[in-house]
Short mmCIF file of C-alpha atoms in Angstrom, two decimals:
data_model
loop_
_atom_site.label_atom_id
_atom_site.label_comp_id
_atom_site.label_asym_id
_atom_site.label_seq_id
_atom_site.Cartn_x
_atom_site.Cartn_y
_atom_site.Cartn_z
CA UNK A 13 -11.19 13.78 -24.47
CA UNK A 14 -10.45 10.40 -24.65
CA UNK A 15 -7.64 10.94 -22.16
CA UNK A 16 -9.62 12.68 -19.99
CA UNK A 17 -12.73 10.17 -20.38
CA UNK A 18 -10.14 7.81 -19.41
CA UNK A 19 -9.03 9.72 -16.35
CA UNK A 20 -12.64 10.15 -15.20
CA UNK A 21 -13.91 6.11 -15.10
CA UNK A 22 -10.73 5.70 -12.31
CA UNK A 23 -11.51 9.39 -11.00
CA UNK A 24 -11.85 9.60 -6.56
CA UNK A 25 -13.48 13.23 -7.58
CA UNK A 26 -16.41 13.02 -6.02
CA UNK A 27 -18.72 13.60 -9.23
CA UNK A 28 -17.48 11.34 -11.15
CA UNK A 29 -17.98 7.99 -8.55
CA UNK A 30 -21.31 8.95 -8.50
CA UNK A 31 -21.68 9.47 -12.56
CA UNK A 32 -20.10 5.82 -12.88
CA UNK A 33 -22.78 4.83 -10.53
CA UNK A 34 -25.50 6.02 -12.38
CA UNK A 35 -23.62 4.94 -15.80
CA UNK A 36 -24.72 1.46 -15.07
CA UNK A 37 -28.10 2.08 -14.21
CA UNK A 38 -28.31 4.11 -17.46
CA UNK A 39 -26.83 0.76 -19.41
CA UNK A 40 -29.09 -1.14 -17.55
CA UNK A 41 -32.11 -0.11 -18.56
CA UNK A 42 -31.08 1.83 -22.30
CA UNK A 43 -32.96 5.03 -21.83
CA UNK A 44 -32.47 7.20 -24.17
CA UNK A 45 -31.91 10.35 -21.81
CA UNK A 46 -30.89 11.66 -18.07
CA UNK A 47 -33.33 13.07 -16.05
CA UNK A 48 -31.40 14.83 -12.78
CA UNK A 49 -34.28 16.94 -10.33
CA UNK A 50 -33.50 19.27 -7.45
CA UNK A 51 -36.43 20.42 -5.63
CA UNK A 52 -37.51 23.45 -4.09
CA UNK A 53 -40.39 24.35 -1.09
CA UNK A 54 -41.21 27.87 -2.45
CA UNK A 55 -42.70 29.50 0.38
CA UNK A 56 -39.76 31.53 0.98
CA UNK A 57 -36.49 33.06 -0.61
CA UNK A 58 -34.20 30.60 -2.71
CA UNK A 59 -31.27 30.21 -0.16
CA UNK A 60 -27.75 29.10 0.10
CA UNK A 61 -28.83 25.64 0.30
CA UNK A 62 -30.58 26.45 -2.90
CA UNK A 63 -27.56 27.40 -4.09
CA UNK A 64 -25.62 24.17 -3.14
CA UNK A 65 -27.94 21.98 -3.71
CA UNK A 66 -27.92 22.19 -7.63
CA UNK A 67 -24.60 23.05 -7.98
CA UNK A 68 -23.72 19.56 -6.10
CA UNK A 69 -26.03 18.03 -8.80
CA UNK A 70 -25.43 20.27 -11.64
CA UNK A 71 -21.48 19.04 -11.21
CA UNK A 72 -22.30 14.79 -11.19
CA UNK A 73 -24.63 15.97 -14.80
CA UNK A 74 -21.24 17.51 -15.91
CA UNK A 75 -19.30 14.37 -14.68
CA UNK A 76 -21.99 12.35 -16.46
CA UNK A 77 -21.28 13.98 -19.57
CA UNK A 78 -17.80 13.52 -19.61
CA UNK A 79 -17.77 9.56 -20.07
CA UNK A 80 -21.03 9.26 -21.46
CA UNK A 81 -23.18 9.79 -24.65
CA UNK A 82 -25.98 9.82 -23.69
CA UNK A 83 -28.12 12.97 -23.98
CA UNK A 84 -28.40 14.55 -19.77
CA UNK A 85 -31.42 16.57 -18.98
CA UNK A 86 -32.20 19.09 -14.79
CA UNK A 87 -35.32 19.71 -13.77
CA UNK A 88 -35.86 22.15 -11.08
CA UNK A 89 -39.58 20.96 -9.56
CA UNK A 90 -41.21 23.75 -7.45
CA UNK A 91 -43.82 22.58 -5.02
CA UNK A 92 -45.51 25.63 -5.42
CA UNK A 93 -48.90 23.31 -5.31
CA UNK A 94 -48.50 23.01 -0.98
CA UNK A 95 -50.43 24.92 1.63
CA UNK A 96 -49.11 27.91 3.18
CA UNK A 97 -48.87 27.35 6.64
CA UNK A 98 -47.84 31.14 7.66
CA UNK A 99 -47.76 34.12 7.11
CA UNK A 100 -44.08 34.68 6.34
CA UNK A 101 -42.75 37.64 7.78
CA UNK A 102 -40.77 39.45 5.12
CA UNK A 103 -43.51 40.64 2.97
CA UNK A 104 -45.80 43.93 3.03
CA UNK A 105 -49.02 43.64 4.19
CA UNK A 106 -48.90 40.40 5.87
CA UNK A 107 -52.31 40.13 7.54
CA UNK A 108 -53.49 40.85 4.06
CA UNK A 109 -52.42 36.95 3.36
CA UNK A 110 -54.01 35.77 7.16
CA UNK A 111 -57.31 34.39 5.46
CA UNK A 112 -55.49 32.91 2.06
CA UNK A 113 -53.62 30.09 4.64
CA UNK A 114 -53.94 26.50 3.44
CA UNK A 115 -54.00 27.65 0.23
CA UNK A 116 -52.33 26.21 -2.62
CA UNK A 117 -49.41 29.05 -3.23
CA UNK A 118 -50.17 29.47 -6.84
CA UNK A 119 -53.61 30.38 -5.53
CA UNK A 120 -52.58 33.26 -2.79
CA UNK A 121 -52.36 37.11 -3.77
CA UNK A 122 -48.48 38.37 -4.26
CA UNK A 123 -48.02 40.74 -1.40
CA UNK A 124 -45.29 42.61 -3.46
CA UNK A 125 -47.76 42.76 -6.60
CA UNK A 126 -45.64 41.97 -9.55
CA UNK A 127 -46.95 38.61 -10.16
CA UNK A 128 -50.63 36.56 -10.07
CA UNK A 129 -49.52 35.19 -6.76
CA UNK A 130 -47.49 34.33 -4.26
CA UNK A 131 -45.55 31.20 -5.59
CA UNK A 132 -45.60 32.61 -9.14
CA UNK A 133 -43.48 35.58 -7.24
CA UNK A 134 -41.79 32.92 -6.07
CA UNK A 135 -41.14 30.66 -8.46
CA UNK A 136 -39.80 33.58 -10.52
CA UNK A 137 -37.64 34.44 -7.72
CA UNK A 138 -35.58 31.44 -8.31
CA UNK A 139 -35.58 31.47 -12.33
CA UNK A 140 -34.47 34.65 -11.82
CA UNK A 141 -31.66 32.69 -9.27
CA UNK A 142 -31.17 30.25 -11.30
CA UNK A 143 -30.32 32.21 -14.73
CA UNK A 144 -28.01 34.66 -12.31
CA UNK A 145 -25.32 32.11 -12.27
CA UNK A 146 -26.39 30.22 -15.17
CA UNK A 147 -27.69 26.95 -14.21
CA UNK A 148 -28.85 24.66 -17.08
CA UNK A 149 -31.92 23.30 -15.91
CA UNK A 150 -35.96 23.10 -16.72
CA UNK A 151 -39.15 24.17 -14.00
CA UNK A 152 -41.73 22.06 -13.83
CA UNK A 153 -44.12 23.97 -11.47
CA UNK A 154 -45.96 21.56 -9.21
CA UNK A 155 -49.42 23.63 -10.00
CA UNK A 156 -48.75 23.40 -13.49
CA UNK A 157 -48.39 19.54 -13.29
CA UNK A 158 -51.04 18.48 -11.67
CA UNK A 159 -53.89 20.50 -13.31
CA UNK A 160 -52.28 20.13 -16.74
CA UNK A 161 -53.53 16.45 -16.09
CA UNK A 162 -49.53 15.30 -16.83
CA UNK A 163 -49.67 14.29 -13.27
CA UNK A 164 -53.29 12.19 -13.83
CA UNK A 165 -51.88 8.57 -14.55
CA UNK A 166 -49.90 8.54 -11.83
CA UNK A 167 -52.65 9.64 -9.22
CA UNK A 168 -54.71 7.23 -10.82
CA UNK A 169 -52.99 4.22 -10.44
CA UNK A 170 -51.91 5.54 -6.89
CA UNK A 171 -55.94 5.65 -6.31
CA UNK A 172 -55.68 2.15 -7.65
CA UNK A 173 -53.12 1.04 -5.15
CA UNK A 174 -54.02 2.74 -2.66
CA UNK A 175 -54.27 0.33 0.03
CA UNK A 176 -50.80 -0.58 -0.42
CA UNK A 177 -48.85 3.10 -1.07
CA UNK A 178 -50.74 3.33 2.76
CA UNK A 179 -48.88 0.50 4.24
CA UNK A 180 -45.70 2.02 2.70
CA UNK A 181 -46.82 4.82 4.73
CA UNK A 182 -48.40 3.84 8.09
CA UNK A 183 -45.21 2.06 9.01
CA UNK A 184 -43.53 4.89 9.31
CA UNK A 185 -46.23 7.11 11.72
CA UNK A 186 -47.01 7.13 15.50
CA UNK A 187 -50.91 5.65 16.33
CA UNK A 188 -52.27 9.40 16.65
CA UNK A 189 -51.30 10.20 13.10
CA UNK A 190 -51.96 6.94 11.15
CA UNK A 191 -56.03 7.58 12.38
CA UNK A 192 -56.08 10.18 10.29
CA UNK A 193 -53.85 10.03 7.80
CA UNK A 194 -54.08 9.64 3.73
CA UNK A 195 -51.57 9.93 0.65
CA UNK A 196 -54.45 12.35 -0.32
CA UNK A 197 -55.20 16.28 0.55
CA UNK A 198 -57.99 17.04 -1.48
CA UNK A 199 -58.25 20.80 -2.58
CA UNK A 200 -61.51 21.92 -0.78
CA UNK A 201 -63.43 23.04 -3.76
CA UNK A 202 -65.30 25.62 -2.54
CA UNK A 203 -62.29 27.84 -0.16
CA UNK A 204 -59.52 26.22 -2.67
CA UNK A 205 -57.53 25.46 0.68
CA UNK A 206 -55.78 21.93 0.76
CA UNK A 207 -57.15 19.90 3.30
CA UNK A 208 -55.74 17.75 5.58
CA UNK A 209 -58.18 15.26 6.70
CA UNK A 210 -59.31 11.09 6.53
CA UNK A 211 -60.46 9.83 3.39
CA UNK A 212 -63.73 7.83 3.83
CA UNK A 213 -63.70 6.01 0.71
CA UNK A 214 -60.57 5.91 -2.01
CA UNK A 215 -62.65 4.94 -5.35
CA UNK A 216 -59.53 3.19 -7.32
CA UNK A 217 -61.51 2.18 -10.05
CA UNK A 218 -63.81 5.92 -10.88
CA UNK A 219 -59.86 7.84 -9.26
CA UNK A 220 -62.38 9.14 -7.09
CA UNK A 221 -61.77 9.88 -3.43
CA UNK A 222 -64.64 10.91 -0.67
CA UNK A 223 -64.02 13.08 2.93
CA UNK A 224 -65.90 15.28 5.00
CA UNK A 225 -64.72 19.33 4.82
CA UNK A 226 -64.42 20.38 7.78
CA UNK A 227 -67.70 21.49 8.34
CA UNK A 228 -68.70 18.18 8.42
CA UNK A 229 -69.91 18.14 4.62
CA UNK A 230 -69.07 15.33 2.57
CA UNK A 231 -67.64 15.52 -0.99
CA UNK A 232 -66.30 13.17 -3.99
CA UNK A 233 -63.91 14.27 -6.14
CA UNK A 234 -61.61 13.07 -8.44
CA UNK A 235 -58.11 12.48 -8.17
CA UNK A 236 -56.60 13.92 -11.41
CA UNK A 237 -56.93 17.42 -12.50
CA UNK A 238 -55.58 19.56 -9.84
CA UNK A 239 -58.66 18.14 -7.55
CA UNK A 240 -55.93 16.93 -5.30
CA UNK A 241 -52.62 16.88 -4.21
CA UNK A 242 -50.43 13.85 -2.98
CA UNK A 243 -48.61 14.65 0.83
CA UNK A 244 -44.89 15.10 0.57
CA UNK A 245 -43.26 11.94 1.52
CA UNK A 246 -45.59 10.71 -1.28
CA UNK A 247 -45.55 13.57 -3.66
CA UNK A 248 -41.41 13.13 -3.23
CA UNK A 249 -41.72 8.80 -4.93
CA UNK A 250 -44.93 9.60 -7.32
CA UNK A 251 -42.94 12.62 -8.70
CA UNK A 252 -40.02 10.42 -9.30
CA UNK A 253 -42.18 7.57 -11.19
CA UNK A 254 -43.84 9.80 -13.01
CA UNK A 255 -41.26 11.71 -14.79
CA UNK A 256 -39.16 9.15 -14.84
CA UNK A 257 -35.79 11.20 -12.63
CA UNK A 258 -32.58 9.31 -12.63
CA UNK A 259 -30.85 11.11 -9.98
CA UNK A 260 -31.78 13.36 -7.13
CA UNK A 261 -29.67 15.00 -4.42
CA UNK A 262 -30.52 16.04 -0.59
CA UNK A 263 -29.69 16.88 2.58
CA UNK A 264 -29.39 14.04 4.79
CA UNK A 265 -32.17 15.51 7.09
CA UNK A 266 -34.10 13.78 4.16
CA UNK A 267 -31.85 10.26 4.28
CA UNK A 268 -34.37 8.23 6.79
CA UNK A 269 -37.05 8.55 4.46
CA UNK A 270 -35.17 7.24 0.94
CA UNK A 271 -37.04 4.36 2.29
CA UNK A 272 -39.84 5.28 1.72
CA UNK A 273 -39.68 7.67 -1.12
CA UNK A 274 -38.52 4.41 -2.69
CA UNK A 275 -40.98 2.44 -1.79
CA UNK A 276 -43.57 4.50 -3.10
CA UNK A 277 -42.10 4.78 -6.99
CA UNK A 278 -41.84 1.11 -7.01
CA UNK A 279 -45.43 0.67 -6.10
CA UNK A 280 -46.31 3.18 -8.67
CA UNK A 281 -44.38 1.41 -10.73
CA UNK A 282 -41.38 2.83 -11.39
CA UNK A 283 -37.67 2.09 -10.97
CA UNK A 284 -36.45 4.61 -7.45
CA UNK A 285 -32.98 6.81 -8.90
CA UNK A 286 -29.21 7.29 -7.09
CA UNK A 287 -29.68 8.81 -4.80
CA UNK A 288 -26.17 11.39 -3.22
CA UNK A 289 -27.17 12.14 0.34
CA UNK A 290 -24.70 15.75 1.71
CA UNK A 291 -24.75 15.98 5.81
CA UNK A 292 -26.19 19.46 6.72
CA UNK A 293 -24.28 23.26 6.69
CA UNK A 294 -23.28 23.90 10.82
CA UNK A 295 -23.55 27.47 11.60
CA UNK A 296 -20.38 29.49 14.23
CA UNK A 297 -21.36 28.03 17.13
CA UNK A 298 -21.96 23.77 15.03
CA UNK A 299 -25.98 24.51 15.19
CA UNK A 300 -27.48 23.15 12.00
CA UNK A 301 -28.04 26.12 9.76
CA UNK A 302 -32.13 27.22 8.76
CA UNK A 303 -33.47 29.42 6.11
CA UNK A 304 -36.45 30.39 8.80
CA UNK A 305 -33.44 31.08 11.88
CA UNK A 306 -31.56 32.71 9.42
CA UNK A 307 -28.55 31.85 11.25
CA UNK A 308 -26.32 31.56 8.89
CA UNK A 309 -24.55 32.62 5.98
CA UNK A 310 -26.63 34.19 3.18
CA UNK A 311 -26.66 33.64 -1.45
CA UNK A 312 -26.07 37.62 -0.88
CA UNK A 313 -23.67 37.56 2.12
CA UNK A 314 -20.88 35.69 0.93
CA UNK A 315 -20.87 37.87 -3.12
CA UNK A 316 -20.90 40.97 -0.73
CA UNK A 317 -17.58 39.91 -0.62
CA UNK A 318 -16.31 36.81 -2.98
CA UNK A 319 -17.35 35.33 -5.87
CA UNK A 320 -19.95 32.58 -6.72
CA UNK A 321 -17.05 30.55 -7.93
CA UNK A 322 -16.07 30.92 -4.53
CA UNK A 323 -18.77 29.29 -2.96
CA UNK A 324 -19.26 26.18 -5.49
CA UNK A 325 -15.88 25.90 -4.41
CA UNK A 326 -16.85 25.80 -1.03
CA UNK A 327 -19.66 23.29 -1.79
CA UNK A 328 -17.84 20.89 -3.47
CA UNK A 329 -14.98 20.12 -0.84
CA UNK A 330 -15.83 17.01 1.05
CA UNK A 331 -20.22 16.91 1.00
CA UNK A 332 -20.61 14.28 3.90
CA UNK A 333 -19.18 15.99 5.65
CA UNK A 334 -20.78 18.66 7.99
CA UNK A 335 -18.68 22.44 7.84
CA UNK A 336 -19.24 25.05 9.55
CA UNK A 337 -20.34 27.38 6.94
CA UNK A 338 -19.59 31.47 8.09
CA UNK A 339 -17.91 34.25 7.04
CA UNK A 340 -14.59 32.95 8.70
CA UNK A 341 -14.21 30.11 5.32
CA UNK A 342 -14.96 33.03 3.22
CA UNK A 343 -11.31 33.96 2.90
CA UNK A 344 -9.62 30.64 2.40
CA UNK A 345 -12.70 29.48 0.18
CA UNK A 346 -11.38 32.23 -1.92
CA UNK A 347 -7.31 31.74 -2.16
CA UNK A 348 -7.37 27.99 -2.47
CA UNK A 349 -9.97 27.63 -5.56
CA UNK A 350 -7.48 30.62 -6.68
CA UNK A 351 -4.60 28.01 -5.76
CA UNK A 352 -6.51 25.07 -8.18
CA UNK A 353 -7.39 27.63 -11.34
CA UNK A 354 -3.36 27.63 -11.10
CA UNK A 355 -1.84 24.81 -10.77
CA UNK A 356 -5.20 23.50 -13.36
CA UNK A 357 -2.95 24.06 -16.85
CA UNK A 358 0.18 22.38 -16.22
CA UNK A 359 -2.22 19.22 -14.59
CA UNK A 360 -2.45 15.81 -16.72
CA UNK A 361 -5.96 14.56 -17.32
CA UNK A 362 -6.19 12.54 -13.98
CA UNK A 363 -5.44 15.04 -11.98
CA UNK A 364 -7.05 17.48 -13.70
CA UNK A 365 -9.39 15.34 -13.10
CA UNK A 366 -9.35 15.46 -9.77
CA UNK A 367 -9.12 19.31 -9.27
CA UNK A 368 -11.85 20.52 -7.85
CA UNK A 369 -12.32 24.14 -10.60
CA UNK A 370 -13.08 21.51 -13.40
CA UNK A 371 -16.52 20.09 -11.60
CA UNK A 372 -16.71 24.25 -10.99
CA UNK A 373 -16.58 25.55 -14.47
CA UNK A 374 -17.67 22.05 -16.02
CA UNK A 375 -14.06 21.59 -18.00
CA UNK A 376 -14.25 25.61 -19.39
CA UNK A 377 -11.63 25.81 -16.74
CA UNK A 378 -10.48 30.28 -16.45
CA UNK A 379 -7.51 31.35 -15.57
CA UNK A 380 -6.51 32.99 -12.18
CA UNK A 381 -5.78 37.07 -12.79
CA UNK A 382 -5.66 36.94 -8.16
CA UNK A 383 -1.56 38.16 -8.37
CA UNK A 384 -2.45 39.12 -4.43
CA UNK A 385 -4.22 36.37 -1.56
CA UNK A 386 -7.13 37.85 -0.70
CA UNK A 387 -5.62 37.09 2.95
CA UNK A 388 -2.86 39.22 1.81
CA UNK A 389 -5.35 42.36 1.06
CA UNK A 390 -7.58 41.52 4.14
CA UNK A 391 -4.17 42.43 6.51
CA UNK A 392 -2.53 44.91 4.03
CA UNK A 393 -6.23 46.90 4.18
CA UNK A 394 -5.49 46.34 8.22
CA UNK A 395 -2.40 48.47 8.54
CA UNK A 396 -3.40 50.78 5.55
CA UNK A 397 -6.72 51.48 6.87
CA UNK A 398 -8.17 51.23 2.92
CA UNK A 399 -11.51 52.14 3.52
CA UNK A 400 -11.40 52.07 -0.98
CA UNK A 401 -9.81 49.55 -3.12
CA UNK A 402 -8.38 52.04 -4.29
CA UNK A 403 -5.70 52.15 -1.62
CA UNK A 404 -5.47 48.32 -1.80
CA UNK A 405 -4.17 48.71 -5.55
CA UNK A 406 -1.53 51.08 -4.67
CA UNK A 407 0.03 48.37 -2.79
CA UNK A 408 -0.76 45.73 -5.79
CA UNK A 409 1.43 47.57 -8.58
CA UNK A 410 4.44 47.92 -5.94
CA UNK A 411 4.24 44.04 -5.98
CA UNK A 412 3.05 42.90 -9.62
CA UNK A 413 3.37 46.57 -11.60
CA UNK A 414 1.47 44.91 -14.48
CA UNK A 415 -1.20 44.49 -13.54
CA UNK A 416 -4.76 46.99 -13.48
CA UNK A 417 -8.55 46.88 -12.76
CA UNK A 418 -9.34 46.38 -16.25
CA UNK A 419 -6.79 43.54 -17.24
CA UNK A 420 -6.72 41.61 -13.64
CA UNK A 421 -11.32 41.64 -13.31
CA UNK A 422 -10.46 39.08 -10.08
CA UNK A 423 -8.31 41.09 -8.61
CA UNK A 424 -10.46 44.22 -8.56
CA UNK A 425 -13.20 42.35 -7.16
CA UNK A 426 -11.35 40.43 -4.62
CA UNK A 427 -9.46 44.03 -4.06
CA UNK A 428 -12.78 45.33 -3.43
CA UNK A 429 -14.47 42.32 -1.58
CA UNK A 430 -11.51 42.52 0.45
CA UNK A 431 -12.16 46.31 1.81
CA UNK A 432 -16.26 44.79 2.78
CA UNK A 433 -15.01 42.03 4.35
CA UNK A 434 -12.19 44.13 5.62
CA UNK A 435 -14.12 46.83 7.98
CA UNK A 436 -16.95 43.63 8.78
CA UNK A 437 -14.83 41.38 10.25
CA UNK A 438 -11.44 42.31 11.28
CA UNK A 439 -11.74 45.07 12.24
CA UNK A 440 -13.54 45.08 14.91
CA UNK A 441 -12.18 42.17 16.22
CA UNK A 442 -8.60 43.24 15.85
CA UNK A 443 -6.71 43.39 19.35
CA UNK A 444 -2.76 44.89 19.51
CA UNK A 445 -0.34 44.62 22.51
CA UNK A 446 2.82 46.01 23.20
CA UNK A 447 5.64 43.10 22.63
CA UNK A 448 7.68 41.77 25.25
CA UNK A 449 11.49 42.40 26.22
CA UNK A 450 12.15 40.12 24.11
CA UNK A 451 10.17 40.23 21.38
CA UNK A 452 10.89 44.34 21.37
CA UNK A 453 14.75 43.46 20.52
CA UNK A 454 13.87 40.91 17.14
CA UNK A 455 11.76 43.78 16.14
CA UNK A 456 14.31 46.48 16.08
CA UNK A 457 16.10 44.09 15.11
CA UNK A 458 14.13 43.40 11.34
CA UNK A 459 13.50 46.90 11.50
CA UNK A 460 17.36 47.95 12.01
CA UNK A 461 17.67 44.74 8.54
CA UNK A 462 14.86 46.83 6.41
CA UNK A 463 16.15 50.53 7.00
CA UNK A 464 19.27 48.56 5.78
CA UNK A 465 17.93 46.54 3.02
CA UNK A 466 19.40 46.66 -0.52
CA UNK A 467 18.44 43.15 -1.81
CA UNK A 468 16.01 41.62 -3.70
CA UNK A 469 12.92 42.52 -2.80
CA UNK A 470 10.99 39.37 -3.90
CA UNK A 471 8.67 37.09 -1.00
CA UNK A 472 12.20 34.57 -0.54
CA UNK A 473 14.62 36.83 0.36
CA UNK A 474 12.58 39.58 2.65
CA UNK A 475 11.02 35.72 4.87
CA UNK A 476 15.02 34.60 4.80
CA UNK A 477 15.34 37.99 6.70
CA UNK A 478 12.17 37.20 8.69
CA UNK A 479 13.75 34.17 9.92
CA UNK A 480 18.08 34.96 10.50
CA UNK A 481 16.18 37.58 13.42
CA UNK A 482 13.93 35.17 15.21
CA UNK A 483 16.31 32.31 14.65
CA UNK A 484 18.32 32.66 17.81
CA UNK A 485 16.28 34.38 19.78
CA UNK A 486 12.54 32.42 19.31
CA UNK A 487 11.96 28.74 20.04
CA UNK A 488 9.67 27.74 18.82
CA UNK A 489 10.29 30.62 15.54
CA UNK A 490 5.66 29.87 15.95
CA UNK A 491 6.19 32.35 18.68
CA UNK A 492 8.76 34.94 16.71
CA UNK A 493 5.79 35.20 13.71
CA UNK A 494 3.15 35.24 16.31
CA UNK A 495 4.33 38.32 18.45
CA UNK A 496 4.84 40.01 14.36
CA UNK A 497 1.16 39.28 14.56
CA UNK A 498 -0.46 40.40 17.33
CA UNK A 499 1.21 43.36 18.01
CA UNK A 500 1.72 44.46 14.34
CA UNK A 501 -1.16 43.35 13.30
CA UNK A 502 -3.23 42.44 15.85
CA UNK A 503 -4.57 39.05 14.71
CA UNK A 504 -3.55 35.49 16.16
CA UNK A 505 -2.96 34.53 12.75
CA UNK A 506 -1.12 36.33 9.80
CA UNK A 507 0.44 35.95 5.83
CA UNK A 508 3.70 34.18 4.88
CA UNK A 509 5.86 37.54 6.83
CA UNK A 510 8.55 38.33 3.85
CA UNK A 511 5.69 37.87 1.27
CA UNK A 512 3.69 40.79 3.89
CA UNK A 513 6.21 42.79 3.66
CA UNK A 514 7.12 42.78 -0.16
CA UNK A 515 3.55 43.66 -0.84
CA UNK A 516 3.20 46.54 1.89
CA UNK A 517 6.40 48.17 0.93
CA UNK A 518 9.69 47.84 3.03
CA UNK A 519 10.33 51.01 4.65
CA UNK A 520 6.09 51.07 5.21
CA UNK A 521 6.66 48.12 7.28
CA UNK A 522 9.96 49.58 8.80
CA UNK A 523 7.28 52.65 9.81
CA UNK A 524 4.78 50.24 10.91
CA UNK A 525 7.29 48.46 13.66
CA UNK A 526 8.09 51.67 15.31
CA UNK A 527 4.44 53.04 15.58
CA UNK A 528 4.56 49.38 16.88
CA UNK A 529 7.16 50.01 19.27
CA UNK A 530 6.16 53.71 20.20
CA UNK A 531 2.53 52.08 21.12
CA UNK A 532 0.81 54.04 18.43
CA UNK A 533 -1.08 51.26 17.42
CA UNK A 534 -2.98 50.44 20.23
#
């Protein structure tokens, strides 16, 4: 552990860089624990951004635990007192929810009929989601936090310092919005709706607010006990102050508000936490992924084809660089994740600290049992027309006779995912072509070489044959490999071809060439 801690103190891996920054804060404050926070808006189901935020926070938390013995906590805060602004379209009987618009989500009936409210239902989905991935966290409901009195001291202080807090917020608002804005949103005493109305009076001494509702009736309610909630930007900073949050990450869309959140926190007597801002994910066309537009890949879709660990690997990579997150990134993420797993045991402490799998698994790094890369499985599925993983296992066992579905569970899951991925994405996009005369002559030479092959059936030896055939016929050599992929696999890119032959079979590859030359693949 000491060598790992030494390595972590100088590692350039971003979780360790953030952990060291946080350590300076903790040493200065002398706190007895470190509090990490992630926030969740429960107006819908958890999505891939939720996973990324909790996964990355957990990576920093684990990194901190390597360099410090100060205990840590992670809370997931659900803003379930947020008013329901619109009726979701993906729930049963949506018309029944229309009369509950602007009520806190925990006051809206559950359209699924399984929980106390719609907010409780979505909170349960979030907790099940987080539990499925093994995250270690404490859950806090905003409704419970407001109504139980845990937020009361901060709310009373906000009433006392109302003018100071309003000054922070009004600087960020257009003139028209500023005319009616208040940091407080009262809950109507009769209808239970969250009201966006100006305050007629805020009594800091009594801790009350006075306002007119939509019908012009005047009300005075205490700011405590769940009678009001903060607007979302003040809520961010007030939460930091009330809970004593030390670290929170969020997306680039929040970056412009960091000063506002921090200003609110400091005005309420807190110290703003350390923050980490990550870039947003992009869809296939380079547009920002949005959970409302559904233009990205979902958690369930990723897990249809690959493991959650491969998704964590993708989340680890360059968080501050905008990345396309579409289906075509999955094969590369799977293969690179397993490459890092295989490298880990032989690395020294410094390289282990920089290896993504250390941060994905918190130092308890498993061994990889993948004997064939995911990308290669896709190519074998392509030429074999595999409809189930058993077909792929026939080829896997030829290449690695000792491998079994039971003894290689990662390999088995990857084979099943590869068949699904092939049928959903590769098969519809395949476009074969006939070879040119020069390519035909080279393919015939490769076929004849395979028919007469009596050498070692290894990746390297067969790659040598492929290279020898193309070396005197193609310049540059990439034209030869491009021809192999387009004519034999119906794709522009492909595997290291010697490895493909070793896995698919020498005789089978010769037969495949004959079928391509005869035009049977088109």
